[in-house]
Short mmCIF file of C-alpha atoms in Angstrom, two decimals:
data_model
loop_
_atom_site.label_atom_id
_atom_site.label_comp_id
_atom_site.label_asym_id
_atom_site.label_seq_id
_atom_site.Cartn_x
_atom_site.Cartn_y
_atom_site.Cartn_z
CA UNK A 4 67.87 47.33 167.54
CA UNK A 5 65.60 46.55 164.56
CA UNK A 6 67.59 43.39 163.85
CA UNK A 7 67.29 42.29 167.49
CA UNK A 8 63.53 42.83 167.39
CA UNK A 9 63.10 40.84 164.17
CA UNK A 10 65.24 38.00 165.51
CA UNK A 11 63.30 37.98 168.79
CA UNK A 12 59.98 37.84 166.92
CA UNK A 13 60.94 34.83 164.81
CA UNK A 14 62.57 33.13 167.79
CA UNK A 15 59.39 33.52 169.87
CA UNK A 16 57.22 32.29 166.99
CA UNK A 17 59.35 29.17 166.50
CA UNK A 18 59.45 28.43 170.22
CA UNK A 19 55.71 28.84 170.77
CA UNK A 20 54.84 26.93 167.60
CA UNK A 21 57.22 24.08 168.37
CA UNK A 22 56.08 23.74 171.97
CA UNK A 23 52.33 23.98 171.34
CA UNK A 24 51.97 22.19 167.98
CA UNK A 25 52.28 18.70 169.44
CA UNK A 26 54.60 16.44 171.42
CA UNK A 27 56.68 15.45 168.38
CA UNK A 28 57.29 19.05 167.33
CA UNK A 29 58.38 19.81 170.90
CA UNK A 30 60.80 16.90 170.96
CA UNK A 31 62.17 17.80 167.52
CA UNK A 32 62.55 21.46 168.47
CA UNK A 33 64.53 20.79 171.63
CA UNK A 34 66.59 18.03 170.05
CA UNK A 35 67.69 20.56 167.43
CA UNK A 36 68.27 23.18 170.13
CA UNK A 37 70.37 20.68 172.08
CA UNK A 38 72.41 19.89 168.98
CA UNK A 39 73.11 23.55 168.23
CA UNK A 40 74.01 24.28 171.86
CA UNK A 41 76.41 21.32 171.91
CA UNK A 42 78.04 22.57 168.72
CA UNK A 43 78.46 26.03 170.23
CA UNK A 44 79.69 24.63 173.54
CA UNK A 45 82.40 22.52 171.95
CA UNK A 46 83.34 25.49 169.79
CA UNK A 47 84.00 27.37 173.05
CA UNK A 48 85.92 24.73 174.98
CA UNK A 49 88.02 23.59 172.02
CA UNK A 50 88.91 27.11 170.90
CA UNK A 51 90.57 28.22 174.12
CA UNK A 52 93.95 28.10 172.37
CA UNK A 53 92.85 30.31 169.53
CA UNK A 54 91.51 27.69 167.14
CA UNK A 55 88.50 25.42 166.85
CA UNK A 56 88.97 21.75 165.96
CA UNK A 57 86.18 20.55 163.68
CA UNK A 58 86.77 16.89 164.55
CA UNK A 59 86.48 17.56 168.28
CA UNK A 60 83.25 19.50 167.73
CA UNK A 61 81.71 16.73 165.62
CA UNK A 62 82.65 14.01 168.10
CA UNK A 63 81.34 16.10 170.98
CA UNK A 64 78.06 16.74 169.18
CA UNK A 65 77.55 13.01 168.54
CA UNK A 66 78.39 12.14 172.13
CA UNK A 67 76.05 14.74 173.58
CA UNK A 68 73.08 14.31 171.25
CA UNK A 69 73.00 10.49 171.42
CA UNK A 70 71.41 10.32 174.91
CA UNK A 71 68.89 12.98 173.92
CA UNK A 72 67.76 10.85 170.98
CA UNK A 73 67.90 7.43 172.67
CA UNK A 74 66.80 8.32 176.21
CA UNK A 75 64.74 11.43 175.61
CA UNK A 76 61.51 9.50 175.94
CA UNK A 77 62.78 6.50 177.89
CA UNK A 78 63.79 8.43 181.01
CA UNK A 79 60.20 9.64 181.21
CA UNK A 80 59.14 6.07 181.91
CA UNK A 81 61.56 5.78 184.82
CA UNK A 82 60.08 8.96 186.31
CA UNK A 83 56.55 7.57 186.01
CA UNK A 84 57.59 4.23 187.50
CA UNK A 85 59.28 6.03 190.42
CA UNK A 86 56.04 7.94 191.07
CA UNK A 87 53.96 4.76 190.79
CA UNK A 88 52.34 5.77 187.50
CA UNK A 89 51.69 3.06 184.90
CA UNK A 90 51.80 4.14 181.30
CA UNK A 91 48.64 3.24 179.38
CA UNK A 92 48.94 0.10 177.23
CA UNK A 93 52.55 -0.27 178.29
CA UNK A 94 53.24 -2.24 181.50
CA UNK A 95 56.06 -0.96 183.70
CA UNK A 96 58.09 -4.17 183.39
CA UNK A 97 57.98 -4.05 179.60
CA UNK A 98 58.82 -0.38 179.57
CA UNK A 99 61.77 -0.86 181.90
CA UNK A 100 63.01 -3.63 179.64
CA UNK A 101 62.75 -1.29 176.65
CA UNK A 102 64.60 1.34 178.65
CA UNK A 103 67.42 -1.06 179.47
CA UNK A 104 67.66 -2.18 175.85
CA UNK A 105 67.76 1.39 174.57
CA UNK A 106 70.30 2.35 177.23
CA UNK A 107 72.43 -0.60 176.14
CA UNK A 108 72.29 0.50 172.52
CA UNK A 109 73.13 4.04 173.57
CA UNK A 110 76.20 3.03 175.56
CA UNK A 111 77.42 0.80 172.73
CA UNK A 112 77.05 3.78 170.40
CA UNK A 113 78.90 6.01 172.86
CA UNK A 114 81.66 3.42 173.01
CA UNK A 115 81.91 3.40 169.23
CA UNK A 116 82.38 7.17 169.39
CA UNK A 117 84.93 7.17 172.21
CA UNK A 118 87.22 4.56 170.59
CA UNK A 119 87.86 6.60 167.41
CA UNK A 120 88.49 9.64 169.62
CA UNK A 121 91.26 7.78 171.43
CA UNK A 122 92.75 6.64 168.12
CA UNK A 123 92.69 10.14 166.67
CA UNK A 124 94.26 11.62 169.80
CA UNK A 125 97.04 9.05 169.45
CA UNK A 126 98.22 10.81 166.29
CA UNK A 127 97.72 14.40 167.49
CA UNK A 128 100.89 15.86 168.94
CA UNK A 129 100.50 17.87 172.10
CA UNK A 130 96.86 16.81 172.47
CA UNK A 131 95.56 15.91 175.91
CA UNK A 132 93.23 12.91 175.91
CA UNK A 133 92.08 13.60 179.46
CA UNK A 134 91.14 17.20 178.66
CA UNK A 135 89.32 16.29 175.44
CA UNK A 136 87.31 13.45 176.99
CA UNK A 137 86.55 15.69 179.99
CA UNK A 138 85.16 18.33 177.64
CA UNK A 139 83.04 15.72 175.85
CA UNK A 140 81.43 14.48 179.03
CA UNK A 141 81.01 18.00 180.40
CA UNK A 142 78.95 18.78 177.31
CA UNK A 143 76.96 15.58 177.82
CA UNK A 144 75.99 16.51 181.38
CA UNK A 145 75.83 20.29 180.92
CA UNK A 146 73.51 20.21 177.89
CA UNK A 147 72.37 16.66 177.05
CA UNK A 148 71.10 15.69 180.51
CA UNK A 149 69.01 18.84 181.11
CA UNK A 150 67.22 18.46 177.77
CA UNK A 151 66.42 14.82 178.58
CA UNK A 152 64.98 15.93 181.93
CA UNK A 153 62.92 18.59 180.15
CA UNK A 154 61.20 15.80 178.21
CA UNK A 155 60.29 14.25 181.55
CA UNK A 156 58.94 17.50 182.98
CA UNK A 157 56.76 17.94 179.89
CA UNK A 158 55.07 14.53 180.24
CA UNK A 159 53.14 14.28 183.53
CA UNK A 160 50.97 11.17 183.62
CA UNK A 161 52.08 10.20 180.09
CA UNK A 162 50.23 13.24 178.69
CA UNK A 163 52.16 15.99 176.95
CA UNK A 164 51.76 19.31 178.76
CA UNK A 165 53.13 22.23 176.70
CA UNK A 166 52.15 24.69 179.43
CA UNK A 167 54.75 23.14 181.72
CA UNK A 168 57.53 23.89 179.27
CA UNK A 169 56.31 27.35 178.37
CA UNK A 170 55.77 28.32 182.02
CA UNK A 171 59.30 27.32 182.97
CA UNK A 172 60.73 29.27 180.04
CA UNK A 173 58.57 32.23 180.98
CA UNK A 174 60.00 32.25 184.51
CA UNK A 175 63.53 32.20 183.10
CA UNK A 176 62.77 35.05 180.70
CA UNK A 177 61.07 37.01 183.50
CA UNK A 178 64.18 36.71 185.62
CA UNK A 179 66.46 37.75 182.74
CA UNK A 180 64.38 40.74 181.65
CA UNK A 181 63.72 42.20 185.09
CA UNK A 182 67.26 41.57 186.30
CA UNK A 183 68.40 43.65 183.33
CA UNK A 184 65.79 46.39 183.83
CA UNK A 185 66.30 46.71 187.59
CA UNK A 186 70.07 46.49 187.24
CA UNK A 187 70.10 49.17 184.53
CA UNK A 188 68.14 51.60 186.69
CA UNK A 189 69.35 50.86 190.21
CA UNK A 190 72.40 48.62 189.89
CA UNK A 191 75.46 49.81 191.81
CA UNK A 192 76.96 46.79 193.56
CA UNK A 193 78.80 44.46 191.19
CA UNK A 194 77.80 40.81 191.48
CA UNK A 195 80.69 39.02 189.78
CA UNK A 196 82.78 41.66 188.02
CA UNK A 197 85.53 39.24 187.00
CA UNK A 198 83.09 37.21 184.89
CA UNK A 199 80.26 39.60 184.02
CA UNK A 200 81.04 43.28 184.75
CA UNK A 201 77.49 44.49 184.05
CA UNK A 202 75.64 42.22 186.49
CA UNK A 203 74.73 43.71 189.86
CA UNK A 204 73.28 42.48 193.13
CA UNK A 205 70.40 44.93 192.77
CA UNK A 206 69.49 43.54 189.36
CA UNK A 207 69.81 39.94 190.51
CA UNK A 208 67.62 40.50 193.57
CA UNK A 209 65.08 42.50 191.55
CA UNK A 210 64.90 39.78 188.91
CA UNK A 211 64.46 37.12 191.59
CA UNK A 212 61.61 38.99 193.29
CA UNK A 213 59.83 39.54 189.97
CA UNK A 214 60.27 35.85 189.16
CA UNK A 215 58.58 34.85 192.43
CA UNK A 216 55.72 37.26 191.72
CA UNK A 217 55.38 35.85 188.20
CA UNK A 218 55.32 32.28 189.56
CA UNK A 219 52.55 33.28 191.96
CA UNK A 220 50.59 34.89 189.12
CA UNK A 221 51.03 31.96 186.74
CA UNK A 222 49.89 29.54 189.46
CA UNK A 223 46.41 31.12 189.21
CA UNK A 224 46.36 30.77 185.44
CA UNK A 225 48.16 27.52 184.66
CA UNK A 226 47.22 24.49 186.76
CA UNK A 227 49.72 22.10 185.15
CA UNK A 228 51.87 22.53 188.27
CA UNK A 229 50.50 22.35 191.82
CA UNK A 230 51.05 25.17 194.32
CA UNK A 231 54.09 23.53 195.92
CA UNK A 232 55.69 23.02 192.51
CA UNK A 233 55.07 26.63 191.49
CA UNK A 234 56.66 27.88 194.72
CA UNK A 235 59.66 25.59 194.29
CA UNK A 236 60.13 26.54 190.63
CA UNK A 237 59.95 30.24 191.43
CA UNK A 238 62.61 29.88 194.13
CA UNK A 239 64.84 27.68 191.97
CA UNK A 240 64.75 30.08 189.01
CA UNK A 241 65.26 33.11 191.26
CA UNK A 242 68.33 31.54 192.88
CA UNK A 243 69.92 29.62 190.00
CA UNK A 244 69.15 31.41 186.73
CA UNK A 245 71.86 34.02 187.24
CA UNK A 246 74.56 31.47 188.22
CA UNK A 247 73.65 29.56 185.06
CA UNK A 248 74.24 32.69 183.01
CA UNK A 249 77.53 33.36 184.81
CA UNK A 250 78.81 29.86 184.09
CA UNK A 251 78.28 30.33 180.36
CA UNK A 252 79.89 33.78 180.59
CA UNK A 253 82.90 32.11 182.21
CA UNK A 254 83.16 29.70 179.27
CA UNK A 255 82.98 32.55 176.76
CA UNK A 256 85.56 34.60 178.65
CA UNK A 257 87.87 31.60 178.74
CA UNK A 258 87.48 31.22 174.97
CA UNK A 259 87.93 34.95 174.41
CA UNK A 260 84.60 35.49 172.63
CA UNK A 261 81.57 37.69 173.27
CA UNK A 262 78.86 35.28 172.09
CA UNK A 263 78.62 31.50 171.91
CA UNK A 264 77.51 31.68 168.27
CA UNK A 265 76.01 33.81 165.52
CA UNK A 266 72.80 31.91 164.77
CA UNK A 267 70.60 34.68 166.20
CA UNK A 268 71.65 38.09 164.81
CA UNK A 269 71.78 40.62 167.62
CA UNK A 270 71.38 37.94 170.28
CA UNK A 271 74.36 35.62 169.80
CA UNK A 272 73.95 31.85 169.87
CA UNK A 273 71.37 29.47 171.30
CA UNK A 274 73.61 28.71 174.27
CA UNK A 275 73.45 32.43 175.10
CA UNK A 276 69.65 32.19 175.13
CA UNK A 277 69.32 28.93 177.06
CA UNK A 278 72.28 29.04 179.48
CA UNK A 279 70.11 29.74 182.53
CA UNK A 280 67.44 27.31 181.36
CA UNK A 281 69.71 24.27 181.10
CA UNK A 282 71.33 25.03 184.46
CA UNK A 283 67.95 25.28 186.18
CA UNK A 284 66.39 22.19 184.55
CA UNK A 285 67.92 19.40 186.72
CA UNK A 286 66.84 21.17 189.91
CA UNK A 287 63.41 21.95 188.46
CA UNK A 288 62.97 18.31 187.42
CA UNK A 289 63.85 17.10 190.92
CA UNK A 290 61.42 19.55 192.52
CA UNK A 291 58.59 18.62 190.15
CA UNK A 292 59.11 14.89 190.71
CA UNK A 293 59.38 15.12 194.51
CA UNK A 294 56.42 17.50 194.86
CA UNK A 295 53.88 15.62 192.81
CA UNK A 296 55.25 14.44 189.47
#
């Protein structure tokens, strides 16, 4: 318990410091988080047969982190252009050209990664190319894409808004904590026993209700989202945070492990901490864009 508390303290300090220091510290923090989650993810999917292939993990990490590095800021421009927002001192046409150029470089880089993968698989007996490449691209869309969209959420009107990031994380943590507390006290009906025996409908519903209440409360304190966005985010987190956690639990069960990693003593890996967050992010991004940018 003491170890969990110490880990939680340092984790919270790093998260708050990285998010609120400045835009660059935020981008660096979540690029590192994305990299660690990708490493843990590929450790899960490539260890389903009892062993973990270092080469597969390295290739997967490079494939997944490349879009985060190359498009992490560029996709923000597309969002602004879609909403009719011009970036200061950077015309839309020029920015779109930069986006296309960076996307081109990214896809060339991805191609340079994929080709060696195919060559290596050629010499590996009993290795399935289709399965390996499928795992690589699953990691790209499961982890890389959500982090890219987080960069977009954090930059309304080309101005970095740390409150947007922190508020979304706070909703996720609210759902997790109260789902656990309510489930521990009143949980009787199993939610998905095959994947996560401890989760209950009572806990899930209780966590969802508390998340909606928290979203309502935060809407009176943080004005970085409008009322419609707060309502949508509360509903999205209440409905999708638990499925996001279950999906990662399914991956761990398939790999035969309890935690995705050991980076956080007493808490597991970063993927264990951010599983709900990355699953919610694409839906949150869409809601934020459609309801006011």
